[in-house]
Coordinates of C-alpha atoms in Angstrom, one line a residue:
M161 CA 118.4 13.8 -62.4
P162 CA 122.6 15.0 -62.7
G163 CA 121.8 17.8 -65.0
L164 CA 119.8 19.3 -62.3
Q165 CA 122.3 19.3 -59.1
R166 CA 124.2 22.1 -57.5
A167 CA 122.8 24.7 -59.9
Y168 CA 124.1 28.3 -58.9
A169 CA 122.0 30.2 -56.6
V170 CA 122.7 33.3 -58.4
T171 CA 122.9 36.7 -56.7
H172 CA 125.4 38.1 -59.3
V173 CA 124.8 37.3 -63.1
K174 CA 128.3 36.6 -65.0
V175 CA 128.1 36.0 -68.7
R176 CA 131.2 35.1 -71.2
F177 CA 131.4 35.3 -74.5
A178 CA 134.1 32.8 -76.0
P179 CA 134.9 33.0 -80.0
S180 CA 137.1 31.1 -81.3
P181 CA 139.9 33.0 -83.5
T182 CA 139.9 31.0 -86.5
G183 CA 138.6 33.7 -88.5
S184 CA 135.9 36.8 -88.8
L185 CA 133.6 37.1 -86.4
H186 CA 130.2 36.4 -87.6
I187 CA 127.0 38.1 -87.2
G188 CA 125.9 34.9 -85.6
G189 CA 128.6 35.3 -83.2
V190 CA 127.5 39.1 -82.5
R191 CA 124.4 38.2 -81.7
T192 CA 125.4 35.7 -79.3
A193 CA 127.8 38.1 -77.8
L194 CA 125.1 40.8 -78.0
F195 CA 122.5 38.6 -76.1
N196 CA 125.1 37.7 -73.0
W197 CA 125.7 41.4 -72.8
L198 CA 122.2 42.1 -72.5
W199 CA 121.4 40.1 -69.7
A200 CA 124.4 41.0 -68.0
R201 CA 123.6 44.8 -68.1
H202 CA 120.0 44.3 -67.8
E203 CA 120.8 42.0 -64.4
R204 CA 123.8 44.5 -63.6
G205 CA 126.3 41.5 -63.9
T206 CA 129.6 41.1 -65.4
F207 CA 130.5 40.5 -69.2
I208 CA 133.6 38.7 -69.9
L209 CA 135.4 37.8 -73.3
R210 CA 136.9 35.3 -73.3
I211 CA 139.3 33.8 -76.4
E212 CA 139.2 30.5 -77.1
D213 CA 142.8 29.8 -78.9
T214 CA 143.7 26.5 -77.9
D215 CA 143.2 25.2 -82.0
R216 CA 147.0 26.1 -82.8
D217 CA 146.3 25.2 -86.3
R218 CA 143.7 28.0 -87.0
S219 CA 143.9 30.4 -84.2
T220 CA 145.8 33.6 -84.9
D221 CA 146.8 37.1 -83.2
E222 CA 145.1 38.6 -86.6
A223 CA 141.9 36.9 -86.0
I224 CA 142.1 37.7 -82.2
Q225 CA 142.4 41.3 -83.2
I226 CA 139.5 41.3 -85.8
I227 CA 137.5 39.9 -82.9
L228 CA 138.7 42.7 -80.4
D229 CA 137.8 45.5 -83.3
G230 CA 134.6 44.1 -84.4
M231 CA 133.3 44.0 -80.6
K232 CA 134.4 47.3 -80.2
W233 CA 132.8 48.9 -83.4
V234 CA 129.4 47.4 -82.7
G235 CA 130.0 48.9 -78.8
L236 CA 129.8 45.3 -76.8
N237 CA 132.2 46.4 -73.8
W238 CA 133.5 43.6 -71.8
D239 CA 134.0 44.2 -67.9
E240 CA 136.5 41.3 -67.9
G241 CA 139.1 40.1 -70.3
P242 CA 140.0 39.6 -72.9
Y243 CA 141.3 36.2 -71.3
R244 CA 143.0 33.6 -73.9
Q245 CA 142.7 30.0 -73.3
T246 CA 146.6 29.4 -74.4
D247 CA 147.4 31.6 -71.3
R248 CA 145.6 29.0 -69.4
I249 CA 146.8 25.7 -70.3
G250 CA 148.5 25.1 -67.0
L251 CA 145.2 25.3 -65.4
Y252 CA 143.4 22.7 -67.9
R253 CA 146.4 20.2 -67.0
D254 CA 146.1 20.6 -63.1
R255 CA 142.3 20.6 -63.5
A256 CA 142.8 17.1 -65.5
M257 CA 145.3 15.5 -63.3
Q258 CA 142.8 16.2 -60.3
L259 CA 140.5 14.5 -62.5
L260 CA 142.7 11.3 -63.1
E261 CA 143.5 10.8 -59.3
R262 CA 140.1 11.1 -58.0
G263 CA 139.6 7.8 -60.5
K264 CA 137.5 10.6 -62.8
A265 CA 139.7 10.0 -65.7
Y266 CA 142.1 7.6 -67.0
W267 CA 144.9 7.2 -69.8
C268 CA 144.0 6.2 -73.2
V269 CA 146.7 4.6 -75.4
C270 CA 144.5 3.7 -78.2
S271 CA 146.0 4.5 -81.5
A272 CA 144.5 6.9 -83.8
D273 CA 144.0 3.9 -86.6
E274 CA 142.5 2.2 -84.2
L275 CA 140.2 4.1 -83.3
E276 CA 139.4 4.9 -86.7
M277 CA 138.9 1.1 -87.7
R278 CA 136.3 0.7 -84.5
R279 CA 134.5 3.6 -85.5
K280 CA 134.0 1.8 -89.0
E281 CA 132.8 -1.4 -87.6
A282 CA 130.4 -0.1 -85.3
Q283 CA 128.7 1.9 -88.1
A284 CA 128.6 -1.5 -90.0
K285 CA 126.9 -3.0 -87.1
G286 CA 124.2 0.0 -87.1
L287 CA 126.0 1.5 -83.5
T288 CA 126.4 4.7 -82.4
P289 CA 130.4 5.4 -83.5
K290 CA 131.5 6.5 -79.8
Y291 CA 134.8 5.1 -78.0
D292 CA 134.0 1.4 -76.7
G293 CA 136.0 2.6 -73.1
R294 CA 138.2 -0.6 -73.6
C295 CA 141.3 1.4 -71.8
R296 CA 139.3 2.7 -69.0
D297 CA 139.8 -0.3 -66.5
R298 CA 143.2 -1.0 -67.5
G299 CA 144.7 1.2 -64.7
I300 CA 147.4 2.5 -66.5
T301 CA 149.5 5.0 -64.8
Q302 CA 152.6 5.9 -66.5
P303 CA 151.4 5.3 -69.9
T304 CA 154.4 5.6 -72.9
G305 CA 154.4 7.2 -76.1
D306 CA 151.0 8.9 -77.2
A307 CA 148.4 8.6 -74.5
A308 CA 145.4 10.6 -74.1
L309 CA 143.3 11.6 -71.2
R310 CA 139.8 10.6 -71.1
F311 CA 136.8 11.7 -68.9
I312 CA 134.7 8.6 -67.4
A313 CA 131.2 9.3 -68.7
P314 CA 127.7 8.6 -66.9
Q315 CA 126.6 5.6 -69.1
E316 CA 123.2 5.0 -67.1
G317 CA 120.4 7.2 -66.2
H318 CA 119.9 10.9 -68.0
T319 CA 121.1 14.3 -68.1
V320 CA 118.3 16.9 -68.0
V321 CA 119.1 20.4 -68.7
E322 CA 116.5 23.1 -67.8
D323 CA 117.3 25.2 -71.0
L324 CA 116.4 28.9 -70.4
I325 CA 115.2 29.1 -74.3
K326 CA 114.4 25.5 -75.0
G327 CA 112.9 24.6 -72.1
T328 CA 113.2 20.7 -70.6
V329 CA 115.7 19.1 -72.5
T330 CA 116.7 15.1 -71.6
F331 CA 119.8 13.6 -72.9
D332 CA 120.5 9.7 -72.4
N333 CA 123.8 8.8 -70.6
A334 CA 124.2 5.8 -72.4
V335 CA 125.2 7.5 -75.8
L336 CA 127.7 9.7 -73.8
D337 CA 131.4 8.8 -74.8
D338 CA 134.4 9.1 -72.5
L339 CA 135.5 12.2 -74.2
I340 CA 139.2 13.2 -74.1
I341 CA 139.6 16.1 -72.0
L342 CA 143.7 16.2 -72.7
R343 CA 145.2 15.3 -75.8
S344 CA 148.5 13.7 -76.3
N345 CA 150.3 16.9 -77.0
G346 CA 149.4 18.2 -73.6
Y347 CA 146.3 20.5 -74.8
P348 CA 143.1 20.6 -73.5
T349 CA 139.9 19.3 -76.1
Y350 CA 137.4 22.1 -76.0
N351 CA 134.6 20.3 -73.9
F352 CA 137.4 20.2 -70.9
S353 CA 138.6 23.4 -71.2
V354 CA 135.4 25.3 -71.4
V355 CA 133.9 23.6 -68.5
V356 CA 137.3 24.6 -66.3
D357 CA 137.0 28.2 -67.4
D358 CA 133.5 28.6 -66.7
A359 CA 133.8 26.9 -63.5
L360 CA 136.7 29.0 -62.1
M361 CA 135.4 32.3 -63.9
G362 CA 132.2 31.6 -61.9
I363 CA 130.0 31.7 -65.1
T364 CA 126.3 31.5 -64.0
H365 CA 124.8 31.6 -67.1
V366 CA 125.9 30.1 -70.9
I367 CA 124.3 31.8 -73.5
R368 CA 125.3 30.2 -76.7
G369 CA 124.1 28.8 -80.2
D370 CA 122.0 25.8 -80.2
D371 CA 125.1 24.0 -82.1
H372 CA 126.6 23.4 -78.7
L373 CA 123.2 21.8 -77.2
N374 CA 124.9 18.6 -77.7
N375 CA 127.9 19.4 -76.0
T376 CA 125.8 20.6 -73.0
P377 CA 125.5 17.0 -71.6
R378 CA 129.0 15.9 -71.8
Q379 CA 130.1 19.0 -70.2
I380 CA 127.4 18.6 -67.4
P381 CA 129.0 15.7 -65.6
I382 CA 132.7 17.3 -65.9
F383 CA 131.0 20.4 -63.7
Q384 CA 130.0 17.6 -61.4
A385 CA 133.2 15.8 -61.1
L386 CA 135.6 19.0 -60.6
G387 CA 133.4 19.9 -57.6
H388 CA 131.5 23.0 -59.0
P389 CA 128.0 24.2 -59.4
I390 CA 126.4 24.2 -63.1
P391 CA 125.7 27.2 -64.5
R392 CA 122.3 27.8 -66.3
F393 CA 122.5 26.9 -69.9
G394 CA 120.4 28.7 -72.6
H395 CA 120.3 28.1 -76.7
L396 CA 120.2 30.6 -79.2
S397 CA 118.2 29.1 -82.3
M398 CA 120.3 29.7 -85.7
I399 CA 120.6 32.6 -88.3
M400 CA 119.3 31.2 -91.5
G401 CA 119.0 32.6 -94.8
A402 CA 115.5 33.0 -96.6
D403 CA 116.3 29.7 -98.1
K404 CA 116.1 28.6 -94.4
A405 CA 119.6 27.1 -95.0
K406 CA 122.3 28.1 -92.4
L407 CA 123.7 31.6 -93.0
S408 CA 126.4 32.2 -95.3
K409 CA 128.2 34.2 -97.9
R410 CA 125.6 33.7 -100.7
H411 CA 122.9 34.9 -98.1
G412 CA 125.0 38.0 -97.9
A413 CA 128.0 39.6 -95.3
T414 CA 128.5 37.4 -92.7
S415 CA 131.6 38.7 -91.1
V416 CA 131.0 41.9 -88.9
L417 CA 133.3 44.3 -90.1
A418 CA 132.2 43.9 -93.6
Y419 CA 128.9 45.7 -92.3
K420 CA 131.2 48.6 -91.3
E421 CA 132.9 48.7 -94.7
M422 CA 129.7 48.7 -96.1
G423 CA 128.5 52.2 -94.6
Y424 CA 126.1 50.5 -91.6
L425 CA 126.2 52.0 -88.4
P426 CA 126.9 49.9 -85.5
E427 CA 123.6 50.7 -83.6
A428 CA 121.6 49.7 -86.7
L429 CA 123.4 46.5 -86.8
I430 CA 122.8 45.9 -83.2
N431 CA 119.2 46.7 -83.5
Y432 CA 118.7 44.3 -86.2
L433 CA 120.5 41.5 -84.6
V434 CA 118.5 41.6 -81.2
R435 CA 115.2 41.6 -83.1
L436 CA 116.8 38.4 -84.4
G437 CA 115.3 36.2 -82.2
W438 CA 113.9 38.6 -79.6
S439 CA 111.0 40.9 -79.2
H440 CA 109.2 43.5 -76.9
G441 CA 105.6 43.6 -78.6
D442 CA 105.5 45.2 -82.0
Q443 CA 108.4 47.5 -81.5
E444 CA 110.9 47.6 -84.4
I445 CA 113.6 50.5 -83.1
F446 CA 115.0 50.4 -79.7
S447 CA 117.7 52.6 -78.0
L448 CA 120.5 50.3 -76.5
Q449 CA 118.8 51.3 -72.6
E450 CA 115.3 50.4 -74.0
M451 CA 116.9 46.9 -75.1
I452 CA 119.0 46.5 -71.6
D453 CA 115.6 47.5 -69.7
H454 CA 113.2 45.0 -71.4
F455 CA 115.6 42.1 -72.2
S456 CA 114.3 38.9 -70.9
F457 CA 114.9 35.1 -72.2
D458 CA 111.1 35.0 -72.1
H459 CA 111.0 36.4 -75.1
V460 CA 113.7 35.1 -76.9
Q461 CA 112.2 32.7 -79.7
K462 CA 112.9 28.9 -80.0
S463 CA 112.8 28.7 -83.8
A464 CA 115.3 29.7 -86.2
A465 CA 115.5 33.3 -87.0
V466 CA 115.5 34.4 -90.8
F467 CA 118.4 37.1 -92.0
N468 CA 116.4 39.7 -94.1
P469 CA 119.5 41.9 -96.2
D470 CA 116.7 44.4 -97.0
K471 CA 115.3 45.0 -93.5
L472 CA 118.6 45.3 -92.3
L473 CA 118.8 48.0 -94.8
W474 CA 115.6 49.6 -94.1
M475 CA 116.9 50.6 -90.2
N476 CA 119.9 51.2 -91.4
A477 CA 118.3 54.0 -93.1
Q478 CA 116.2 54.6 -89.9
Y479 CA 119.4 55.4 -87.9
I480 CA 120.8 57.5 -90.6
K481 CA 118.0 59.9 -90.4
Q482 CA 117.8 59.8 -86.5
S483 CA 121.3 60.8 -86.3
E484 CA 123.0 63.8 -85.4
P485 CA 124.3 65.5 -88.5
A486 CA 127.7 66.0 -87.0
R487 CA 128.2 62.4 -86.1
I488 CA 127.2 61.4 -89.4
A489 CA 129.9 63.5 -91.0
A490 CA 132.4 62.6 -88.9
L491 CA 131.7 58.9 -90.0
L492 CA 131.5 59.2 -93.5
L493 CA 135.0 60.6 -94.1
P494 CA 136.2 57.2 -94.6
F495 CA 133.5 56.7 -97.1
L496 CA 134.6 60.1 -99.0
D497 CA 138.3 59.1 -99.5
Q498 CA 137.4 56.0 -101.2
V499 CA 135.3 58.0 -103.7
G500 CA 138.5 60.6 -103.9
V501 CA 136.9 63.7 -102.2
G502 CA 138.2 63.3 -98.4
D503 CA 140.7 66.1 -98.6
A504 CA 138.0 68.6 -100.1
A505 CA 135.7 67.5 -97.3
R506 CA 138.8 68.3 -94.8
K507 CA 139.2 71.3 -95.8
A508 CA 135.7 72.6 -96.0
P509 CA 134.7 75.3 -93.5
D510 CA 133.7 74.0 -89.8
G511 CA 129.7 72.6 -90.0
W512 CA 129.8 72.6 -93.6
L513 CA 129.9 68.8 -94.1
A514 CA 127.2 68.3 -91.4
K515 CA 125.1 70.7 -93.5
L516 CA 125.4 68.4 -96.5
V517 CA 124.7 65.7 -94.5
T518 CA 121.5 66.9 -93.6
L519 CA 120.8 67.3 -97.5
F520 CA 120.9 62.9 -97.7
Q521 CA 119.8 61.7 -94.6
E522 CA 116.5 61.0 -95.9
R523 CA 117.5 59.3 -99.1
A524 CA 120.9 57.5 -98.2
R525 CA 120.5 53.7 -96.6
T526 CA 124.0 53.4 -96.3
L527 CA 127.3 55.8 -95.8
V528 CA 128.1 54.3 -99.2
E529 CA 125.6 55.6 -100.7
M530 CA 125.8 59.0 -99.1
A531 CA 129.3 59.3 -100.3
Q532 CA 128.4 58.3 -103.6
A533 CA 125.8 61.2 -103.8
A534 CA 127.9 63.8 -101.9
V535 CA 130.9 63.6 -104.9
P536 CA 129.1 66.5 -106.8
Y537 CA 129.2 68.9 -104.0
L538 CA 132.8 68.0 -103.1
Q539 CA 134.6 68.2 -106.7
E540 CA 136.0 70.4 -108.7
P541 CA 135.3 70.3 -111.8
I542 CA 132.3 68.2 -111.6
E543 CA 131.8 65.6 -113.8
M544 CA 128.6 66.3 -115.8
D545 CA 126.1 63.7 -117.5
A546 CA 127.1 64.0 -121.0
D547 CA 123.7 63.0 -122.1
A548 CA 121.5 65.1 -119.6
A549 CA 123.6 68.0 -121.0
V550 CA 122.8 67.8 -124.6
K551 CA 119.0 67.5 -123.7
L552 CA 119.0 70.2 -120.8
L553 CA 121.9 72.8 -121.9
T554 CA 120.9 74.5 -125.2
S555 CA 121.2 77.6 -126.9
A556 CA 117.4 78.3 -126.1
I557 CA 118.2 77.9 -122.4
A558 CA 121.1 80.3 -121.7
P559 CA 119.4 83.5 -122.0
A560 CA 117.5 82.4 -119.1
L561 CA 120.6 81.1 -117.6
E562 CA 122.6 84.4 -117.8
K563 CA 119.7 86.5 -116.0
L564 CA 119.8 84.0 -113.8
A565 CA 123.6 84.2 -113.1
E566 CA 123.3 87.7 -113.0
R567 CA 120.0 88.1 -110.0
F568 CA 122.0 85.8 -108.2
Q569 CA 125.5 87.7 -108.2
A570 CA 123.5 90.9 -107.3
A571 CA 121.2 89.2 -104.6
P572 CA 121.8 90.6 -101.0
D573 CA 121.0 87.6 -99.4
F574 CA 122.4 84.3 -100.9
S575 CA 119.7 81.8 -98.7
H576 CA 117.1 79.7 -99.5
A577 CA 114.1 81.7 -99.5
P578 CA 115.5 85.1 -101.6
L579 CA 117.3 82.7 -104.0
E580 CA 113.8 80.9 -105.1
E581 CA 112.2 84.2 -105.0
V582 CA 114.7 85.4 -107.7
F583 CA 114.3 82.3 -109.2
K584 CA 110.7 82.7 -109.3
Q585 CA 111.0 86.0 -111.1
V586 CA 112.9 84.8 -113.9
I587 CA 110.9 82.1 -115.0
E588 CA 107.5 84.8 -114.7
E589 CA 110.0 86.9 -117.0
E590 CA 111.3 84.5 -119.4
G591 CA 107.6 83.0 -119.9
L592 CA 109.2 79.3 -118.7
K593 CA 107.7 76.6 -116.1
M594 CA 109.8 75.5 -113.0
G595 CA 111.3 72.3 -114.6
Q596 CA 112.5 73.9 -117.6
L597 CA 114.8 76.2 -115.6
A598 CA 115.2 74.3 -112.6
Q599 CA 116.6 70.8 -114.5
P600 CA 119.4 73.1 -116.4
V601 CA 120.5 74.5 -113.6
R602 CA 120.7 71.7 -111.1
L603 CA 122.7 69.9 -114.2
A604 CA 125.0 72.8 -114.3
V605 CA 125.8 73.1 -110.3
T606 CA 125.8 69.6 -109.6
G607 CA 126.4 67.5 -113.0
R608 CA 123.4 65.6 -112.4
T609 CA 119.5 65.5 -112.8
A610 CA 118.5 64.4 -109.7
S611 CA 119.8 66.0 -106.4
P612 CA 117.7 67.4 -102.7
G613 CA 116.1 70.6 -102.8
L614 CA 117.9 73.0 -105.6
F615 CA 117.8 76.2 -103.0
E616 CA 119.2 74.4 -100.3
V617 CA 122.2 72.9 -102.6
I618 CA 122.7 76.3 -104.0
E619 CA 122.6 77.8 -100.3
L620 CA 125.0 74.9 -99.6
L621 CA 127.4 75.8 -102.6
G622 CA 127.6 79.2 -101.8
R623 CA 127.6 82.2 -104.1
D624 CA 131.4 81.6 -105.6
R625 CA 130.7 77.7 -106.7
T626 CA 127.3 78.1 -107.4
L627 CA 128.1 81.2 -110.0
A628 CA 131.3 79.4 -111.2
R629 CA 129.1 76.1 -112.1
L630 CA 126.6 78.1 -113.6
R631 CA 128.6 79.9 -116.0
K632 CA 130.3 76.8 -117.2
G633 CA 127.1 75.8 -117.7
I634 CA 126.1 78.8 -119.5
A635 CA 129.1 78.4 -121.7
R636 CA 128.3 74.9 -122.8
A637 CA 124.7 76.0 -123.7
K638 CA 126.0 78.8 -125.8
R639 CA 128.4 76.1 -127.8
G640 CA 125.4 74.2 -128.4
N641 CA 126.9 71.2 -127.2
A642 CA 129.5 71.4 -130.0

C-alpha cells in the first residue's frame, strides 16, 4: 500500500497553515489554522505559517498583509515563517530536475490546444479526462519551445490514506494523471510545491480542508519519489450554510476581519470556530488553554459543520459579559469614533469609560451595539426622541422634575443609594408612581426611553451633567412642547 510507506515516526509535531493570498482570509481558513495551531500547542510542537503565492496573476502583497492581520487578530501566533513560496522557486526547480534525472519525471511538449482536444475526445467516449502519457516514453532531453515537466504517476494498485479524521480512504492509482510539476514558465504547480515545502520543512501532519482530499493520492507518490517520509493527513469537513450549501457571503460575512469590523471579540470567534467540527462533551465555552488541553482528532467530526450566525452572536455576547471592562473600553474606542463620540470618550476621566462599559455588558452583543448604546452618555447636546418628549415632558410633570433637580443639587452624596432615596421621597410627595417620574427623567438625561438602571446612569453622568440635562428637560416640559 504505497500511501503507508515511510510515514513519520513522530517525535516532534510540526504542522503548517498554508493559505493562498488571492483574497480575504476566510473563516474556513481560520478554522483550519486553528485546528493546526491547537494540535501543535497540545503536542508542544511547531506551527508554521507559509504563504502559497505562486499564482502570480492573483496573489498580492495586500492579500498577504490581510492574512497576517487576520491571524494576529485571532491570536494564532506562528513559530516559523511567514515563508513565501515565491522566495523558494529555486528549490522547486532543483527538486524537479532531481526527479527528471532519476527517471521520475519527463518533458511534455503537448500544446494547450492538443490537450484540450484530447480531453474532449475522452469525455465523448465516457472516459476520465486525463493526460494520456504520450510524451512519457519519448525521451525528450532538450525540449525546444514551451515544455512542461510531468511527474510519472503510478498507474497500478492503490494508494491508501489513513486519514486522522475520515479513517481509511483508498484511491485507485489508475485514475491518476501524470501531473505537471513544473510549468513551461518555470513555475511549480500547487501539488508539487506543497510537497517540496512539506518535505523540506519536516511537516509531520497535514491538516487541511477535505476539498484537498483528492490531492492526497497525487502528492503521496511525489513524497516517495523525492525520498521523504509521508506526513499524516487529516481532512476537515467543510463549513456549510444553514441551507447545506457551501458557506458564502449570502450566509453572512466570510472574511475574518469583517467580524472584527462588526464588533466581535477574537476569542469569541475562535471559540465558535473550534466548535464547528470539534467537541468536548457538552461544553460550549472554552478558554484557550482548555482548547489546547482537550484538543484531539478523535473528537473532530467527519460530517460538514453548519455555520449559525445567531449562535456566534450569542457566544460573542457571553464573552462581552465575561470580559474585563477596561479591556472592552479600549476595544470600544474605534467603534465610538465611528458614531462620532470617540474624542469625548478619550477626554473622559480615567476609568470612566470602563464604568460605562459595565452598564452595557449584560445587554450588548457586539461592540457595534455597545457603541451605539453609549452615544447619549458621551454626546453633548444629546439628541432627544421627539415623539417621546411630546408624551413624557409635559407641563404636568414639570413641578416634580424641578423638585427632583433641587434635591439632586443639594444631595451630599451623589451615588446610587442616596439618589434612589431622594427619588422615592419626591415620588411620595408628588403622589406619583415610579414610572411616571422615572421615564421623563430617563428621557431628559439620555434622550431615550430605554437605558440601563436609571440611578447607575445618573451616578455615571455625575451631578453637573445630570442637572444640566434635567434642567433642559424641565424647560422643555414647561413650554408644553410648543
